[in-house]
CSV table of C-alpha atoms and ligand atoms in Angstrom, one decimal:
chain,number,residue,atom,x,y,z
Q,8,MET,CA,76.6,93.7,94.5
Q,9,ASN,CA,79.2,95.6,92.4
Q,10,SER,CA,82.6,94.7,91.0
Q,11,LEU,CA,84.2,96.7,93.6
Q,12,SER,CA,82.8,95.0,96.5
Q,13,ALA,CA,82.9,92.0,95.0
Q,14,ARG,CA,87.0,92.2,94.0
Q,15,GLN,CA,90.2,92.7,95.5
Q,16,CYS,CA,92.3,95.6,95.8
Q,17,THR,CA,95.9,96.4,95.5
Q,18,LEU,CA,97.7,100.1,94.7
Q,19,VAL,CA,97.7,101.8,91.0
Q,20,SER,CA,100.8,103.0,91.7
Q,21,PRO,CA,104.0,102.6,94.7
Q,22,LEU,CA,103.7,105.0,97.3
Q,23,GLU,CA,106.8,106.5,99.0
Q,24,PHE,CA,107.2,107.9,102.4
Q,25,ALA,CA,110.5,109.4,104.8
Q,26,GLY,CA,110.8,110.7,108.5
Q,27,ILE,CA,111.4,109.0,112.2
Q,28,GLY,CA,110.6,106.0,113.8
Q,29,VAL,CA,108.2,107.7,117.0
Q,30,HIS,CA,110.1,105.7,119.1
Q,31,SER,CA,113.2,104.8,117.8
Q,32,GLY,CA,113.9,108.6,116.7
Q,33,LEU,CA,115.9,106.3,113.4
Q,34,PRO,CA,115.5,108.0,109.8
Q,35,VAL,CA,113.7,105.0,107.5
Q,36,THR,CA,111.9,105.6,104.3
Q,37,MET,CA,109.1,102.9,103.3
Q,38,SER,CA,107.7,102.4,99.7
Q,39,ILE,CA,104.5,100.9,99.2
Q,40,GLU,CA,104.1,98.5,96.5
Q,41,PRO,CA,101.7,97.1,94.1
Q,42,ALA,CA,100.8,92.6,95.0
Q,43,VAL,CA,98.5,90.8,92.8
Q,44,ALA,CA,95.5,89.1,93.8
Q,45,GLY,CA,95.6,86.5,96.9
Q,46,GLU,CA,99.2,88.0,98.6
Q,47,GLY,CA,97.5,89.7,100.9
Q,48,ILE,CA,99.3,93.4,102.6
Q,49,LYS,CA,103.4,92.2,102.9
Q,50,ILE,CA,106.6,94.0,104.9
Q,51,MET,CA,110.5,93.2,104.0
Q,52,ARG,CA,112.9,95.3,105.4
Q,53,LEU,CA,116.2,96.1,103.2
Q,54,LEU,CA,118.9,95.2,105.3
Q,55,ASP,CA,122.1,97.8,106.2
Q,56,ASN,CA,124.4,94.8,104.2
Q,57,GLY,CA,122.0,95.4,100.7
Q,58,LYS,CA,120.0,91.7,101.3
Q,59,THR,CA,116.6,92.2,102.5
Q,60,THR,CA,114.3,90.1,104.8
Q,61,GLY,CA,112.1,87.6,102.7
Q,62,PRO,CA,108.9,89.4,102.1
Q,63,SER,CA,106.6,88.3,105.2
Q,64,GLU,CA,102.8,88.4,106.4
Q,65,VAL,CA,101.5,91.6,108.4
Q,66,HIS,CA,99.8,88.8,110.6
Q,67,TYR,CA,98.6,88.5,114.2
Q,68,SER,CA,100.8,85.0,114.5
Q,69,LYS,CA,104.5,86.7,113.4
Q,70,ILE,CA,103.6,90.0,116.9
Q,71,LEU,CA,106.8,89.9,118.4
Q,72,SER,CA,105.0,92.4,121.4
Q,73,THR,CA,102.7,95.5,121.5
Q,74,THR,CA,103.7,96.9,124.8
Q,75,LEU,CA,103.7,100.3,123.9
Q,76,CYS,CA,103.1,99.1,119.5
Q,77,THR,CA,102.3,96.6,117.7
Q,78,THR,CA,106.6,95.1,116.5
Q,79,LEU,CA,106.7,92.4,114.1
Q,80,ASP,CA,108.6,89.5,113.7
Q,81,LEU,CA,110.5,89.1,110.0
Q,82,GLY,CA,112.3,85.8,111.2
Q,83,ASP,CA,116.6,86.5,111.4
Q,84,SER,CA,116.2,88.3,114.6
Q,85,LYS,CA,115.2,91.3,112.2
Q,86,SER,CA,111.4,92.7,113.2
Q,87,VAL,CA,109.3,96.2,112.4
Q,88,ALA,CA,108.0,98.1,114.7
Q,89,THR,CA,104.9,100.6,114.8
Q,90,ILE,CA,103.3,98.9,111.4
Q,91,GLU,CA,99.3,99.5,113.0
Q,92,HIS,CA,98.9,102.5,111.7
Q,93,VAL,CA,100.2,102.5,108.2
Q,94,VAL,CA,98.5,99.3,108.4
Q,95,SER,CA,95.3,101.0,109.6
Q,96,ALA,CA,95.0,103.3,105.5
Q,97,LEU,CA,95.9,99.8,103.1
Q,98,SER,CA,93.1,98.1,105.5
Q,99,GLY,CA,91.1,101.8,106.4
Q,100,LEU,CA,90.8,102.6,102.3
Q,101,GLY,CA,89.9,99.1,101.5
Q,102,VAL,CA,93.5,98.1,99.3
Q,103,ASP,CA,93.6,94.0,99.8
Q,104,ASN,CA,96.7,93.6,98.9
Q,105,ALA,CA,100.8,95.7,98.7
Q,106,LEU,CA,104.1,95.3,99.7
Q,107,ILE,CA,105.6,97.5,101.9
Q,108,VAL,CA,109.3,97.4,101.6
Q,109,ILE,CA,111.2,99.7,104.6
Q,110,ASN,CA,115.1,100.7,105.5
Q,111,GLY,CA,114.9,100.1,108.6
Q,112,ALA,CA,113.1,98.5,112.0
Q,113,GLU,CA,110.3,100.9,112.4
Q,114,CYS,CA,107.3,102.8,110.5
Q,115,PRO,CA,107.6,106.2,110.2
Q,116,ILE,CA,105.5,108.4,112.4
Q,117,LEU,CA,104.9,110.8,109.8
Q,118,ASP,CA,102.3,112.8,111.9
Q,119,GLY,CA,101.0,110.8,114.3
Q,120,SER,CA,97.9,110.0,111.9
Q,121,ALA,CA,97.1,107.8,108.8
Q,122,MET,CA,96.5,110.5,107.1
Q,123,PRO,CA,99.9,110.4,105.2
Q,124,PHE,CA,99.2,107.7,104.0
Q,125,ALA,CA,95.8,107.4,103.2
Q,126,LYS,CA,96.5,110.8,101.3
Q,127,ALA,CA,99.2,109.0,98.6
Q,128,ILE,CA,96.8,105.7,98.3
Q,129,VAL,CA,94.4,108.4,97.0
Q,130,GLN,CA,96.2,109.9,94.9
Q,131,ALA,CA,97.4,106.6,94.3
Q,132,GLY,CA,94.2,105.0,92.9
Q,133,LEU,CA,92.8,101.4,93.2
Q,134,LYS,CA,93.2,98.9,90.8
Q,135,VAL,CA,90.1,95.9,90.8
Q,136,LEU,CA,91.7,93.0,90.8
Q,137,PRO,CA,89.2,90.0,88.9
Q,138,GLN,CA,89.6,87.9,91.2
Q,139,LYS,CA,87.0,87.9,94.9
Q,140,ARG,CA,87.4,89.7,98.0
Q,141,LYS,CA,87.0,87.2,100.6
Q,142,TYR,CA,86.2,87.4,103.9
Q,143,ILE,CA,86.6,86.3,107.5
Q,144,LYS,CA,82.6,85.9,108.9
Q,145,ILE,CA,81.7,85.4,112.4
Q,146,LEU,CA,79.9,83.4,113.7
Q,147,ARG,CA,80.2,83.3,117.0
Q,148,SER,CA,81.5,86.0,119.8
Q,149,VAL,CA,84.7,85.4,120.9
Q,150,THR,CA,85.0,88.2,124.1
Q,151,VAL,CA,89.0,88.6,125.7
Q,152,ARG,CA,89.5,90.3,129.3
Q,153,ASN,CA,92.0,92.6,131.0
Q,154,ASN,CA,90.3,93.7,134.3
Q,155,ASP,CA,87.0,96.0,133.5
Q,156,ALA,CA,88.8,95.9,129.4
Q,157,PHE,CA,87.8,93.8,127.0
Q,158,ALA,CA,88.0,93.2,123.5
Q,159,ALA,CA,85.5,91.5,121.2
Q,160,LEU,CA,83.9,90.2,117.5
Q,161,GLU,CA,80.4,89.7,117.4
Q,162,PRO,CA,78.2,88.4,114.4
Q,163,TYR,CA,77.2,91.6,112.1
Q,164,ASN,CA,75.3,92.0,108.9
Q,165,GLY,CA,78.1,94.6,108.0
Q,166,ARG,CA,81.5,95.4,108.9
Q,167,ALA,CA,81.4,98.3,112.6
Q,168,LEU,CA,83.4,99.3,115.1
Q,169,ASP,CA,82.5,100.8,118.6
Q,170,LEU,CA,84.7,101.3,120.2
Q,171,GLU,CA,84.8,103.2,124.6
Q,172,ILE,CA,87.6,104.8,126.3
Q,173,ASP,CA,88.3,105.8,129.9
Q,174,PHE,CA,91.2,107.7,131.1
Q,175,ASP,CA,91.9,109.4,134.4
Q,176,SER,CA,92.9,113.5,132.7
Q,177,PRO,CA,90.0,115.5,132.3
Q,178,VAL,CA,91.6,116.7,129.1
Q,179,ILE,CA,90.1,112.4,127.1
Q,180,GLY,CA,87.8,110.7,130.2
Q,181,ARG,CA,85.3,108.8,128.9
Q,182,GLN,CA,84.4,108.9,124.2
Q,183,ARG,CA,82.7,106.3,123.1
Q,184,MET,CA,82.9,105.9,118.9
Q,185,ILE,CA,80.1,103.6,116.6
Q,186,PHE,CA,81.6,103.5,113.4
Q,187,ASP,CA,80.3,101.5,111.1
Q,188,TRP,CA,82.8,101.0,107.7
Q,189,THR,CA,82.5,102.8,104.6
Q,190,PRO,CA,86.7,104.1,103.1
Q,191,LYS,CA,84.7,107.3,102.6
Q,192,LYS,CA,84.4,107.7,106.4
Q,193,TYR,CA,87.1,106.3,107.0
Q,194,PHE,CA,89.0,108.9,105.1
Q,195,ASP,CA,87.1,111.8,106.7
Q,196,GLU,CA,86.6,110.8,110.4
Q,197,VAL,CA,89.1,108.3,111.4
Q,198,ALA,CA,92.4,108.6,109.4
Q,199,LEU,CA,92.9,112.2,110.4
Q,200,ALA,CA,93.6,112.0,114.1
Q,201,ARG,CA,96.5,111.2,115.9
Q,202,THR,CA,98.7,108.8,118.5
Q,203,PHE,CA,98.5,110.7,122.1
Q,204,GLY,CA,100.9,110.7,125.1
Q,205,PHE,CA,101.3,111.8,128.7
Q,206,VAL,CA,104.1,114.3,129.4
Q,207,GLU,CA,105.0,112.9,132.5
Q,208,GLU,CA,105.0,109.3,131.8
Q,209,ALA,CA,106.9,110.3,127.7
Q,210,LYS,CA,109.3,110.8,130.5
Q,211,ILE,CA,109.8,107.6,131.8
Q,212,LEU,CA,109.7,106.1,128.3
Q,213,ARG,CA,113.3,108.8,127.0
Q,214,GLN,CA,114.9,107.0,129.9
Q,215,GLY,CA,113.8,103.6,128.6
Q,216,GLY,CA,114.9,104.3,125.6
Q,217,HIS,CA,111.2,104.3,123.8
Q,218,ALA,CA,109.5,107.8,122.8
Q,219,LEU,CA,112.7,109.0,121.1
Q,220,GLY,CA,111.5,110.6,118.0
Q,221,SER,CA,108.3,111.6,119.5
Q,222,SER,CA,107.1,115.4,119.4
Q,223,MET,CA,104.3,117.8,119.5
Q,224,GLU,CA,104.9,117.4,115.2
Q,225,ASN,CA,103.8,113.4,115.7
Q,226,SER,CA,102.2,113.2,118.6
Q,227,ILE,CA,99.0,115.2,120.9
Q,228,ALA,CA,101.1,116.1,123.7
Q,229,VAL,CA,99.1,115.5,127.5
Q,230,GLU,CA,99.7,117.0,130.4
Q,231,LYS,CA,97.4,117.1,133.2
Q,232,ASP,CA,94.8,119.1,132.2
Q,233,ARG,CA,95.3,120.3,128.6
Q,234,VAL,CA,96.7,119.5,125.5
Q,235,MET,CA,100.3,121.3,125.1
Q,236,ASN,CA,100.3,121.2,121.2
Q,237,PRO,CA,99.6,124.1,120.3
Q,238,GLU,CA,97.3,124.4,117.1
Q,239,GLY,CA,95.2,121.7,119.7
Q,240,LEU,CA,93.0,118.7,118.1
Q,241,ARG,CA,91.7,117.5,115.2
Q,242,PHE,CA,88.2,117.1,117.1
Q,243,ASP,CA,87.3,116.7,120.5
Q,244,ASP,CA,87.2,113.9,120.8
Q,245,GLU,CA,90.5,112.8,118.6
Q,246,PHE,CA,91.5,110.5,121.4
Q,247,VAL,CA,88.9,107.3,120.6
Q,248,ARG,CA,89.5,108.0,116.8
Q,249,HIS,CA,92.8,107.8,116.9
Q,250,LYS,CA,92.1,104.4,119.0
Q,251,LEU,CA,89.7,103.1,116.4
Q,252,LEU,CA,92.5,103.8,113.6
Q,253,ASP,CA,94.8,101.8,116.1
Q,254,ALA,CA,92.3,98.9,115.8
Q,255,VAL,CA,91.0,98.8,112.3
Q,256,GLY,CA,95.1,98.4,111.7
Q,257,ASP,CA,95.5,95.7,114.3
Q,258,LEU,CA,92.8,93.7,113.2
Q,259,ALA,CA,93.8,93.5,109.5
Q,260,LEU,CA,96.3,91.2,111.3
Q,261,GLY,CA,93.2,88.7,110.9
Q,262,GLY,CA,94.7,89.1,106.8
Q,263,LEU,CA,91.6,89.2,105.5
Q,264,PRO,CA,88.9,91.8,106.3
Q,265,ILE,CA,86.4,90.5,109.3
Q,266,TYR,CA,83.2,90.6,108.3
Q,267,GLY,CA,81.5,91.9,111.9
Q,268,MET,CA,81.0,93.7,114.5
Q,269,PHE,CA,84.2,94.7,116.7
Q,270,ARG,CA,83.8,96.3,120.6
Q,271,SER,CA,86.6,97.5,122.4
Q,272,PHE,CA,86.5,98.8,126.2
Q,273,LYS,CA,89.9,100.7,127.7
Q,274,GLY,CA,91.7,97.8,124.4
Q,275,GLY,CA,94.9,98.3,122.8
Q,276,HIS,CA,97.1,96.7,121.3
Q,277,GLY,CA,97.5,94.2,123.4
Q,278,LEU,CA,94.0,93.0,123.6
Q,279,ASN,CA,93.3,93.8,119.6
Q,280,ALA,CA,95.9,90.9,118.4
Q,281,LEU,CA,94.5,87.9,121.3
Q,282,VAL,CA,90.8,89.0,120.1
Q,283,LEU,CA,92.5,88.1,116.8
Q,284,SER,CA,93.8,84.3,118.2
Q,285,SER,CA,91.0,83.5,120.0
Q,286,LEU,CA,89.0,84.2,117.2
Q,287,PHE,CA,91.3,81.6,114.7
Q,288,ALA,CA,91.1,79.5,118.0
Q,289,ASN,CA,88.3,77.7,117.0
Q,290,ASP,CA,87.2,76.4,113.3
Q,291,ASP,CA,83.5,77.0,114.3
Q,292,ASN,CA,83.9,81.4,115.6
Q,293,TYR,CA,84.4,82.1,111.8
Q,294,GLU,CA,84.1,80.4,108.4
Q,295,ILE,CA,85.8,83.2,105.0
Q,296,VAL,CA,83.4,83.2,102.6
Q,297,ASN,CA,83.3,84.9,99.5
Q,298,ALA,CA,81.6,89.1,99.0
Q,299,ASP,CA,79.5,87.8,97.2
Q,300,GLU,CA,77.7,84.6,99.5
Q,301,LEU,CA,77.4,87.5,102.1
Q,302,PRO,CA,73.9,87.9,103.5
Q,303,LEU,CA,73.4,91.1,103.4
Q,304,VAL,CA,74.9,93.2,100.6
Q,305,PHE,CA,76.1,95.6,101.6
Q,306,ASP,CA,77.4,99.2,99.3
Q,307,ALA,CA,80.0,100.2,102.0
Q,308,LEU,CA,83.0,99.7,99.4
Q,309,ASN,CA,81.3,102.0,97.3
Q,310,ASP,CA,81.3,105.3,99.4
Q,311,LEU,CA,84.5,106.4,98.7
Q,312,PRO,CA,87.0,109.3,99.3
Q,313,ASP,CA,86.5,112.3,97.0
Q,314,GLY,CA,89.2,112.0,94.3
Q,315,LEU,CA,90.2,108.9,95.2
Q,316,ARG,CA,90.8,106.9,91.0
Q,317,VAL,CA,89.8,103.7,90.7
Q,318,GLU,CA,90.9,101.5,87.7
Q,319,SER,CA,89.5,98.0,86.5
Q,320,TYR,CA,91.2,95.3,85.8
Q,321,LEU,CA,88.3,95.1,82.1
Q,322,ARG,CA,88.4,99.7,82.9
Q,323,SER,CA,84.7,99.6,82.7
Q,324,VAL,CA,83.3,100.9,86.5
Q,325,GLY,CA,84.9,104.0,88.7
G,413,LIG,ZN1,98.2,104.3,117.0
Protein backbone atom coordinates (compact mmCIF):
# COMPACT_ATOMS: atom_id res chain seq x y z
CA MET A 1 0.00 0.00 0.00
CA ASN A 2 1.44 3.35 -0.89
CA SER A 3 1.43 6.28 1.45
CA LEU A 4 -1.65 8.09 0.10
CA SER A 5 -4.03 5.20 0.83
CA ALA A 6 -2.57 4.71 4.27
CA ARG A 7 -2.27 8.32 5.46
CA GLN A 8 -4.74 11.04 6.40
CA CYS A 9 -5.24 14.04 4.13
CA THR A 10 -6.20 17.69 4.47
CA LEU A 11 -6.29 20.62 2.06
CA VAL A 12 -3.11 22.40 0.94
CA SER A 13 -4.78 25.83 1.27
CA PRO A 14 -8.15 27.32 2.36
CA LEU A 15 -11.19 27.46 0.02
CA GLU A 16 -13.75 30.30 -0.18
CA PHE A 17 -17.38 30.19 -1.34
CA ALA A 18 -20.22 32.71 -1.51
CA GLY A 19 -23.82 31.99 -2.43
CA ILE A 20 -27.32 31.60 -1.04
CA GLY A 21 -29.03 28.95 1.07
CA VAL A 22 -31.51 26.91 -0.99
CA HIS A 23 -34.05 26.87 1.86
CA SER A 24 -33.38 30.25 3.55
CA GLY A 25 -32.72 32.17 0.32
CA LEU A 26 -30.20 34.20 2.37
CA PRO A 27 -26.66 35.13 1.26
CA VAL A 28 -23.85 33.27 3.00
CA THR A 29 -20.07 32.98 2.78
CA MET A 30 -18.19 29.86 3.73
CA SER A 31 -14.52 28.93 3.93
CA ILE A 32 -12.92 25.52 4.36
CA GLU A 33 -9.61 25.55 6.21
CA PRO A 34 -6.94 22.83 6.40
CA ALA A 35 -6.87 20.93 9.73
CA VAL A 36 -4.42 18.67 11.53
CA ALA A 37 -4.68 14.86 11.58
CA GLY A 38 -7.33 13.37 13.84
CA GLU A 39 -9.56 16.46 13.76
CA GLY A 40 -11.96 15.04 11.17
CA ILE A 41 -14.44 17.38 9.48
CA LYS A 42 -15.59 20.14 11.82
CA ILE A 43 -17.89 23.12 11.32
CA MET A 44 -18.27 26.44 13.11
CA ARG A 45 -20.41 29.54 12.61
CA LEU A 46 -19.38 33.17 12.66
CA LEU A 47 -22.27 34.96 14.38
CA ASP A 48 -23.64 38.44 13.73
CA ASN A 49 -22.36 39.65 17.12
CA GLY A 50 -18.76 38.91 16.09
CA LYS A 51 -18.59 35.75 18.21
CA THR A 52 -18.29 32.18 16.93
CA THR A 53 -19.74 28.85 17.90
CA GLY A 54 -17.18 26.27 19.02
CA PRO A 55 -15.97 23.97 16.23
CA SER A 56 -18.49 21.13 16.13
CA GLU A 57 -17.81 17.66 14.82
CA VAL A 58 -19.70 16.87 11.61
CA HIS A 59 -21.18 13.75 13.22
CA TYR A 60 -24.47 11.86 13.12
CA SER A 61 -24.90 12.40 16.87
CA LYS A 62 -25.26 16.16 16.18
CA ILE A 63 -28.07 15.83 13.64
CA LEU A 64 -30.97 18.12 14.50
CA SER A 65 -33.16 17.38 11.47
CA THR A 66 -33.13 15.38 8.25
CA THR A 67 -36.22 16.99 6.75
CA LEU A 68 -35.36 18.22 3.21
CA CYS A 69 -31.65 18.43 4.13
CA THR A 70 -29.25 17.42 6.92
CA THR A 71 -29.12 20.06 9.70
CA LEU A 72 -26.55 19.94 12.51
CA ASP A 73 -26.88 21.28 16.04
CA LEU A 74 -23.91 23.54 16.89
CA GLY A 75 -24.98 24.15 20.50
CA ASP A 76 -26.34 27.38 22.09
CA SER A 77 -29.47 27.10 19.88
CA LYS A 78 -27.35 27.53 16.75
CA SER A 79 -27.52 25.18 13.80
CA VAL A 80 -26.35 24.82 10.23
CA ALA A 81 -28.43 23.33 7.41
CA THR A 82 -27.73 21.66 4.06
CA ILE A 83 -24.26 20.44 4.98
CA GLU A 84 -24.49 17.28 2.86
CA HIS A 85 -23.11 18.55 -0.47
CA VAL A 86 -19.95 20.19 0.88
CA VAL A 87 -19.29 17.24 3.19
CA SER A 88 -19.89 14.88 0.25
CA ALA A 89 -17.22 16.66 -1.79
CA LEU A 90 -14.71 16.49 1.08
CA SER A 91 -15.40 12.82 1.77
CA GLY A 92 -15.74 11.92 -1.90
CA LEU A 93 -12.27 13.28 -2.67
CA GLY A 94 -10.62 11.77 0.41
CA VAL A 95 -10.22 14.86 2.63
CA ASP A 96 -10.14 13.51 6.19
CA ASN A 97 -9.51 16.73 8.13
CA ALA A 98 -10.94 20.21 7.49
CA LEU A 99 -12.70 23.05 9.31
CA ILE A 100 -15.76 24.57 7.63
CA VAL A 101 -16.37 28.18 8.75
CA ILE A 102 -19.70 29.73 7.76
CA ASN A 103 -21.34 33.10 8.50
CA GLY A 104 -24.96 31.93 8.20
CA ALA A 105 -27.32 29.11 9.16
CA GLU A 106 -27.23 27.28 5.83
CA CYS A 107 -24.43 26.19 3.49
CA PRO A 108 -24.46 27.85 0.05
CA ILE A 109 -26.27 25.75 -2.55
CA LEU A 110 -24.17 27.11 -5.48
CA ASP A 111 -25.25 25.12 -8.57
CA GLY A 112 -27.06 22.42 -6.55
CA SER A 113 -24.31 19.83 -7.06
CA ALA A 114 -21.02 19.18 -5.24
CA MET A 115 -18.90 20.19 -8.24
CA PRO A 116 -18.07 23.78 -7.16
CA PHE A 117 -16.69 22.35 -3.89
CA ALA A 118 -14.96 19.46 -5.66
CA LYS A 119 -13.33 21.75 -8.24
CA ALA A 120 -12.03 24.05 -5.50
CA ILE A 121 -10.58 21.06 -3.62
CA VAL A 122 -8.85 19.85 -6.80
CA GLN A 123 -7.44 23.34 -7.42
CA ALA A 124 -6.16 23.68 -3.83
CA GLY A 125 -4.67 20.17 -3.75
CA LEU A 126 -4.48 17.51 -1.06
CA LYS A 127 -1.84 17.45 1.63
CA VAL A 128 -0.90 14.02 2.95
CA LEU A 129 -0.30 13.97 6.71
CA PRO A 130 2.04 11.57 8.53
CA GLN A 131 -0.70 9.97 10.63
CA LYS A 132 -2.37 6.77 9.45
CA ARG A 133 -5.86 6.87 8.01
CA LYS A 134 -8.44 4.96 10.05
CA TYR A 135 -11.55 3.25 8.68
CA ILE A 136 -14.81 1.97 10.09
CA LYS A 137 -14.77 -1.64 8.94
CA ILE A 138 -18.25 -3.15 8.78
CA LEU A 139 -18.30 -6.57 10.50
CA ARG A 140 -22.06 -7.32 10.56
CA SER A 141 -24.88 -6.19 8.29
CA VAL A 142 -27.17 -3.51 9.67
CA THR A 143 -30.46 -2.63 7.93
CA VAL A 144 -33.02 0.07 8.75
CA ARG A 145 -36.43 0.23 7.08
CA ASN A 146 -39.31 2.59 6.53
CA ASN A 147 -42.14 0.75 4.73
CA ASP A 148 -40.53 -0.51 1.48
CA ALA A 149 -37.56 1.89 1.76
CA PHE A 150 -34.34 0.74 3.41
CA ALA A 151 -30.69 1.59 4.03
CA ALA A 152 -28.05 -0.98 4.92
CA LEU A 153 -24.35 -1.25 5.70
CA GLU A 154 -22.73 -4.62 4.95
CA PRO A 155 -19.26 -6.18 5.14
CA TYR A 156 -17.40 -5.74 1.85
CA ASN A 157 -13.76 -5.65 0.77
CA GLY A 158 -13.71 -2.08 -0.49
CA ARG A 159 -15.88 1.02 -0.38
CA ALA A 160 -19.04 0.82 -2.46
CA LEU A 161 -22.58 2.13 -2.69
CA ASP A 162 -25.54 0.42 -4.38
CA LEU A 163 -28.40 2.89 -4.48
CA GLU A 164 -31.81 2.68 -6.13
CA ILE A 165 -34.63 5.20 -6.31
CA ASP A 166 -38.22 4.78 -7.49
CA PHE A 167 -40.25 7.92 -8.13
CA ASP A 168 -43.79 8.04 -9.42
CA SER A 169 -42.65 10.40 -12.18
CA PRO A 170 -42.08 9.46 -15.82
CA VAL A 171 -38.98 11.69 -15.87
CA ILE A 172 -37.32 9.80 -13.00
CA GLY A 173 -38.96 6.39 -12.51
CA ARG A 174 -36.67 3.65 -11.25
CA GLN A 175 -32.90 4.34 -11.40
CA ARG A 176 -30.04 2.36 -9.84
CA MET A 177 -26.36 3.15 -9.48
CA ILE A 178 -23.65 0.80 -8.24
CA PHE A 179 -20.54 2.74 -7.39
CA ASP A 180 -17.12 1.40 -6.38
CA TRP A 181 -15.63 4.51 -4.90
CA THR A 182 -12.48 6.24 -6.03
CA PRO A 183 -11.85 10.01 -5.84
CA LYS A 184 -11.66 10.22 -9.64
CA LYS A 185 -14.92 8.34 -10.15
CA TYR A 186 -16.58 10.54 -7.52
CA PHE A 187 -15.39 13.65 -9.38
CA ASP A 188 -16.33 12.39 -12.86
CA GLU A 189 -19.58 10.51 -12.16
CA VAL A 190 -21.14 11.89 -8.97
CA ALA A 191 -20.07 15.44 -8.03
CA LEU A 192 -21.78 17.06 -11.02
CA ALA A 193 -25.29 15.72 -10.26
CA ARG A 194 -27.69 18.44 -9.09
CA THR A 195 -30.42 18.34 -6.48
CA PHE A 196 -33.98 18.16 -7.81
CA GLY A 197 -37.51 19.06 -6.89
CA PHE A 198 -41.06 18.90 -8.17
CA VAL A 199 -42.66 22.16 -9.25
CA GLU A 200 -45.97 21.40 -7.47
CA GLU A 201 -44.17 20.53 -4.22
CA ALA A 202 -41.98 23.65 -4.41
CA LYS A 203 -45.07 25.87 -4.16
CA ILE A 204 -46.12 24.13 -0.94
CA LEU A 205 -42.56 24.21 0.44
CA ARG A 206 -42.29 27.96 -0.18
CA GLN A 207 -45.57 28.58 1.64
CA GLY A 208 -43.97 26.77 4.59
CA GLY A 209 -40.85 28.96 4.41
CA HIS A 210 -38.63 26.33 2.69
CA ALA A 211 -36.94 26.25 -0.72
CA LEU A 212 -36.98 30.08 -0.73
CA GLY A 213 -33.64 30.14 -2.59
CA SER A 214 -34.42 27.34 -5.02
CA SER A 215 -34.39 28.09 -8.72
CA MET A 216 -33.33 26.44 -11.96
CA GLU A 217 -29.88 27.95 -11.25
CA ASN A 218 -29.45 25.44 -8.41
CA SER A 219 -32.00 22.63 -8.87
CA ILE A 220 -33.49 20.39 -11.52
CA ALA A 221 -37.17 21.40 -11.69
CA VAL A 222 -39.44 18.47 -12.60
CA GLU A 223 -42.98 19.17 -13.73
CA LYS A 224 -45.15 16.11 -14.44
CA ASP A 225 -43.47 14.48 -17.45
CA ARG A 226 -40.70 16.95 -18.18
CA VAL A 227 -37.59 18.70 -16.89
CA MET A 228 -38.16 22.46 -16.93
CA ASN A 229 -34.49 23.52 -17.03
CA PRO A 230 -33.67 24.77 -20.53
CA GLU A 231 -30.22 23.12 -20.41
CA GLY A 232 -31.76 19.71 -19.61
CA LEU A 233 -30.02 17.04 -17.55
CA ARG A 234 -26.27 16.59 -17.03
CA PHE A 235 -26.72 12.78 -17.03
CA ASP A 236 -29.75 10.72 -18.11
CA ASP A 237 -29.80 9.33 -14.57
CA GLU A 238 -28.76 12.54 -12.79
CA PHE A 239 -31.41 11.92 -10.08
CA VAL A 240 -29.92 8.69 -8.72
CA ARG A 241 -26.44 10.17 -9.03
CA HIS A 242 -27.49 13.08 -6.81
CA LYS A 243 -28.98 10.69 -4.25
CA LEU A 244 -25.65 8.89 -4.21
CA LEU A 245 -23.86 12.24 -3.75
CA ASP A 246 -26.13 12.90 -0.73
CA ALA A 247 -25.42 9.43 0.68
CA VAL A 248 -21.64 9.97 0.43
CA GLY A 249 -22.09 13.19 2.43
CA ASP A 250 -24.46 11.65 4.98
CA LEU A 251 -22.24 8.59 5.55
CA ALA A 252 -19.26 10.87 6.26
CA LEU A 253 -21.13 11.73 9.47
CA GLY A 254 -19.85 8.40 10.81
CA GLY A 255 -16.68 10.41 11.51
CA LEU A 256 -14.31 8.13 9.56
CA PRO A 257 -14.49 6.63 6.05
CA ILE A 258 -16.51 3.41 5.94
CA TYR A 259 -14.89 0.24 4.63
CA GLY A 260 -17.89 -1.75 3.44
CA MET A 261 -20.98 -1.67 1.23
CA PHE A 262 -23.85 0.79 1.59
CA ARG A 263 -27.16 -0.24 0.04
CA SER A 264 -30.27 1.86 -0.21
CA PHE A 265 -33.70 1.67 -1.81
CA LYS A 266 -35.87 4.81 -1.87
CA GLY A 267 -33.65 6.19 0.89
CA GLY A 268 -32.73 9.67 1.99
CA HIS A 269 -31.12 11.73 4.73
CA GLY A 270 -33.33 10.21 7.48
CA LEU A 271 -32.55 6.56 6.73
CA ASN A 272 -28.88 7.40 6.11
CA ALA A 273 -28.63 8.91 9.62
CA LEU A 274 -30.54 5.99 11.11
CA VAL A 275 -28.31 3.33 9.56
CA LEU A 276 -25.27 5.05 11.10
CA SER A 277 -26.83 5.21 14.58
CA SER A 278 -27.86 1.54 14.26
CA LEU A 279 -24.33 0.59 13.20
CA PHE A 280 -22.75 2.33 16.19
CA ALA A 281 -25.40 1.05 18.63
CA ASN A 282 -23.57 -2.29 18.87
CA ASP A 283 -19.77 -2.62 19.08
CA ASP A 284 -19.97 -6.02 17.38
CA ASN A 285 -21.16 -4.39 14.15
CA TYR A 286 -17.85 -2.70 13.30
CA GLU A 287 -14.26 -2.13 14.25
CA ILE A 288 -11.93 0.83 13.76
CA VAL A 289 -8.87 -0.26 11.77
CA ASN A 290 -5.78 1.39 10.36
CA ALA A 291 -5.62 1.40 6.58
CA ASP A 292 -2.72 -1.05 6.55
CA GLU A 293 -4.70 -3.59 8.61
CA LEU A 294 -7.36 -4.02 5.93
CA PRO A 295 -7.46 -7.51 4.40
CA LEU A 296 -7.64 -6.32 0.83
CA VAL A 297 -5.32 -3.51 -0.11
CA PHE A 298 -7.09 -1.34 -2.62
CA ASP A 299 -5.75 1.44 -4.74
CA ALA A 300 -8.94 3.49 -4.78
CA LEU A 301 -7.36 6.52 -3.19
CA ASN A 302 -4.69 6.67 -5.85
CA ASP A 303 -7.27 6.99 -8.64
CA LEU A 304 -7.36 10.78 -8.47
CA PRO A 305 -9.23 13.42 -10.50
CA ASP A 306 -7.24 14.89 -13.37
CA GLY A 307 -5.15 17.83 -12.20
CA LEU A 308 -5.36 17.05 -8.47
CA ARG A 309 -2.03 17.85 -6.87
CA VAL A 310 -0.96 15.78 -3.88
CA GLU A 311 1.60 17.26 -1.54
CA SER A 312 3.36 14.83 0.78
CA TYR A 313 4.56 15.56 4.27
CA LEU A 314 7.75 13.95 2.94
CA ARG A 315 7.45 15.76 -0.41
CA SER A 316 8.24 12.43 -2.09
CA VAL A 317 4.84 11.27 -3.46
CA GLY A 318 2.34 12.82 -5.85
ZN1 LIG B 1 -28.68 16.80 -2.10
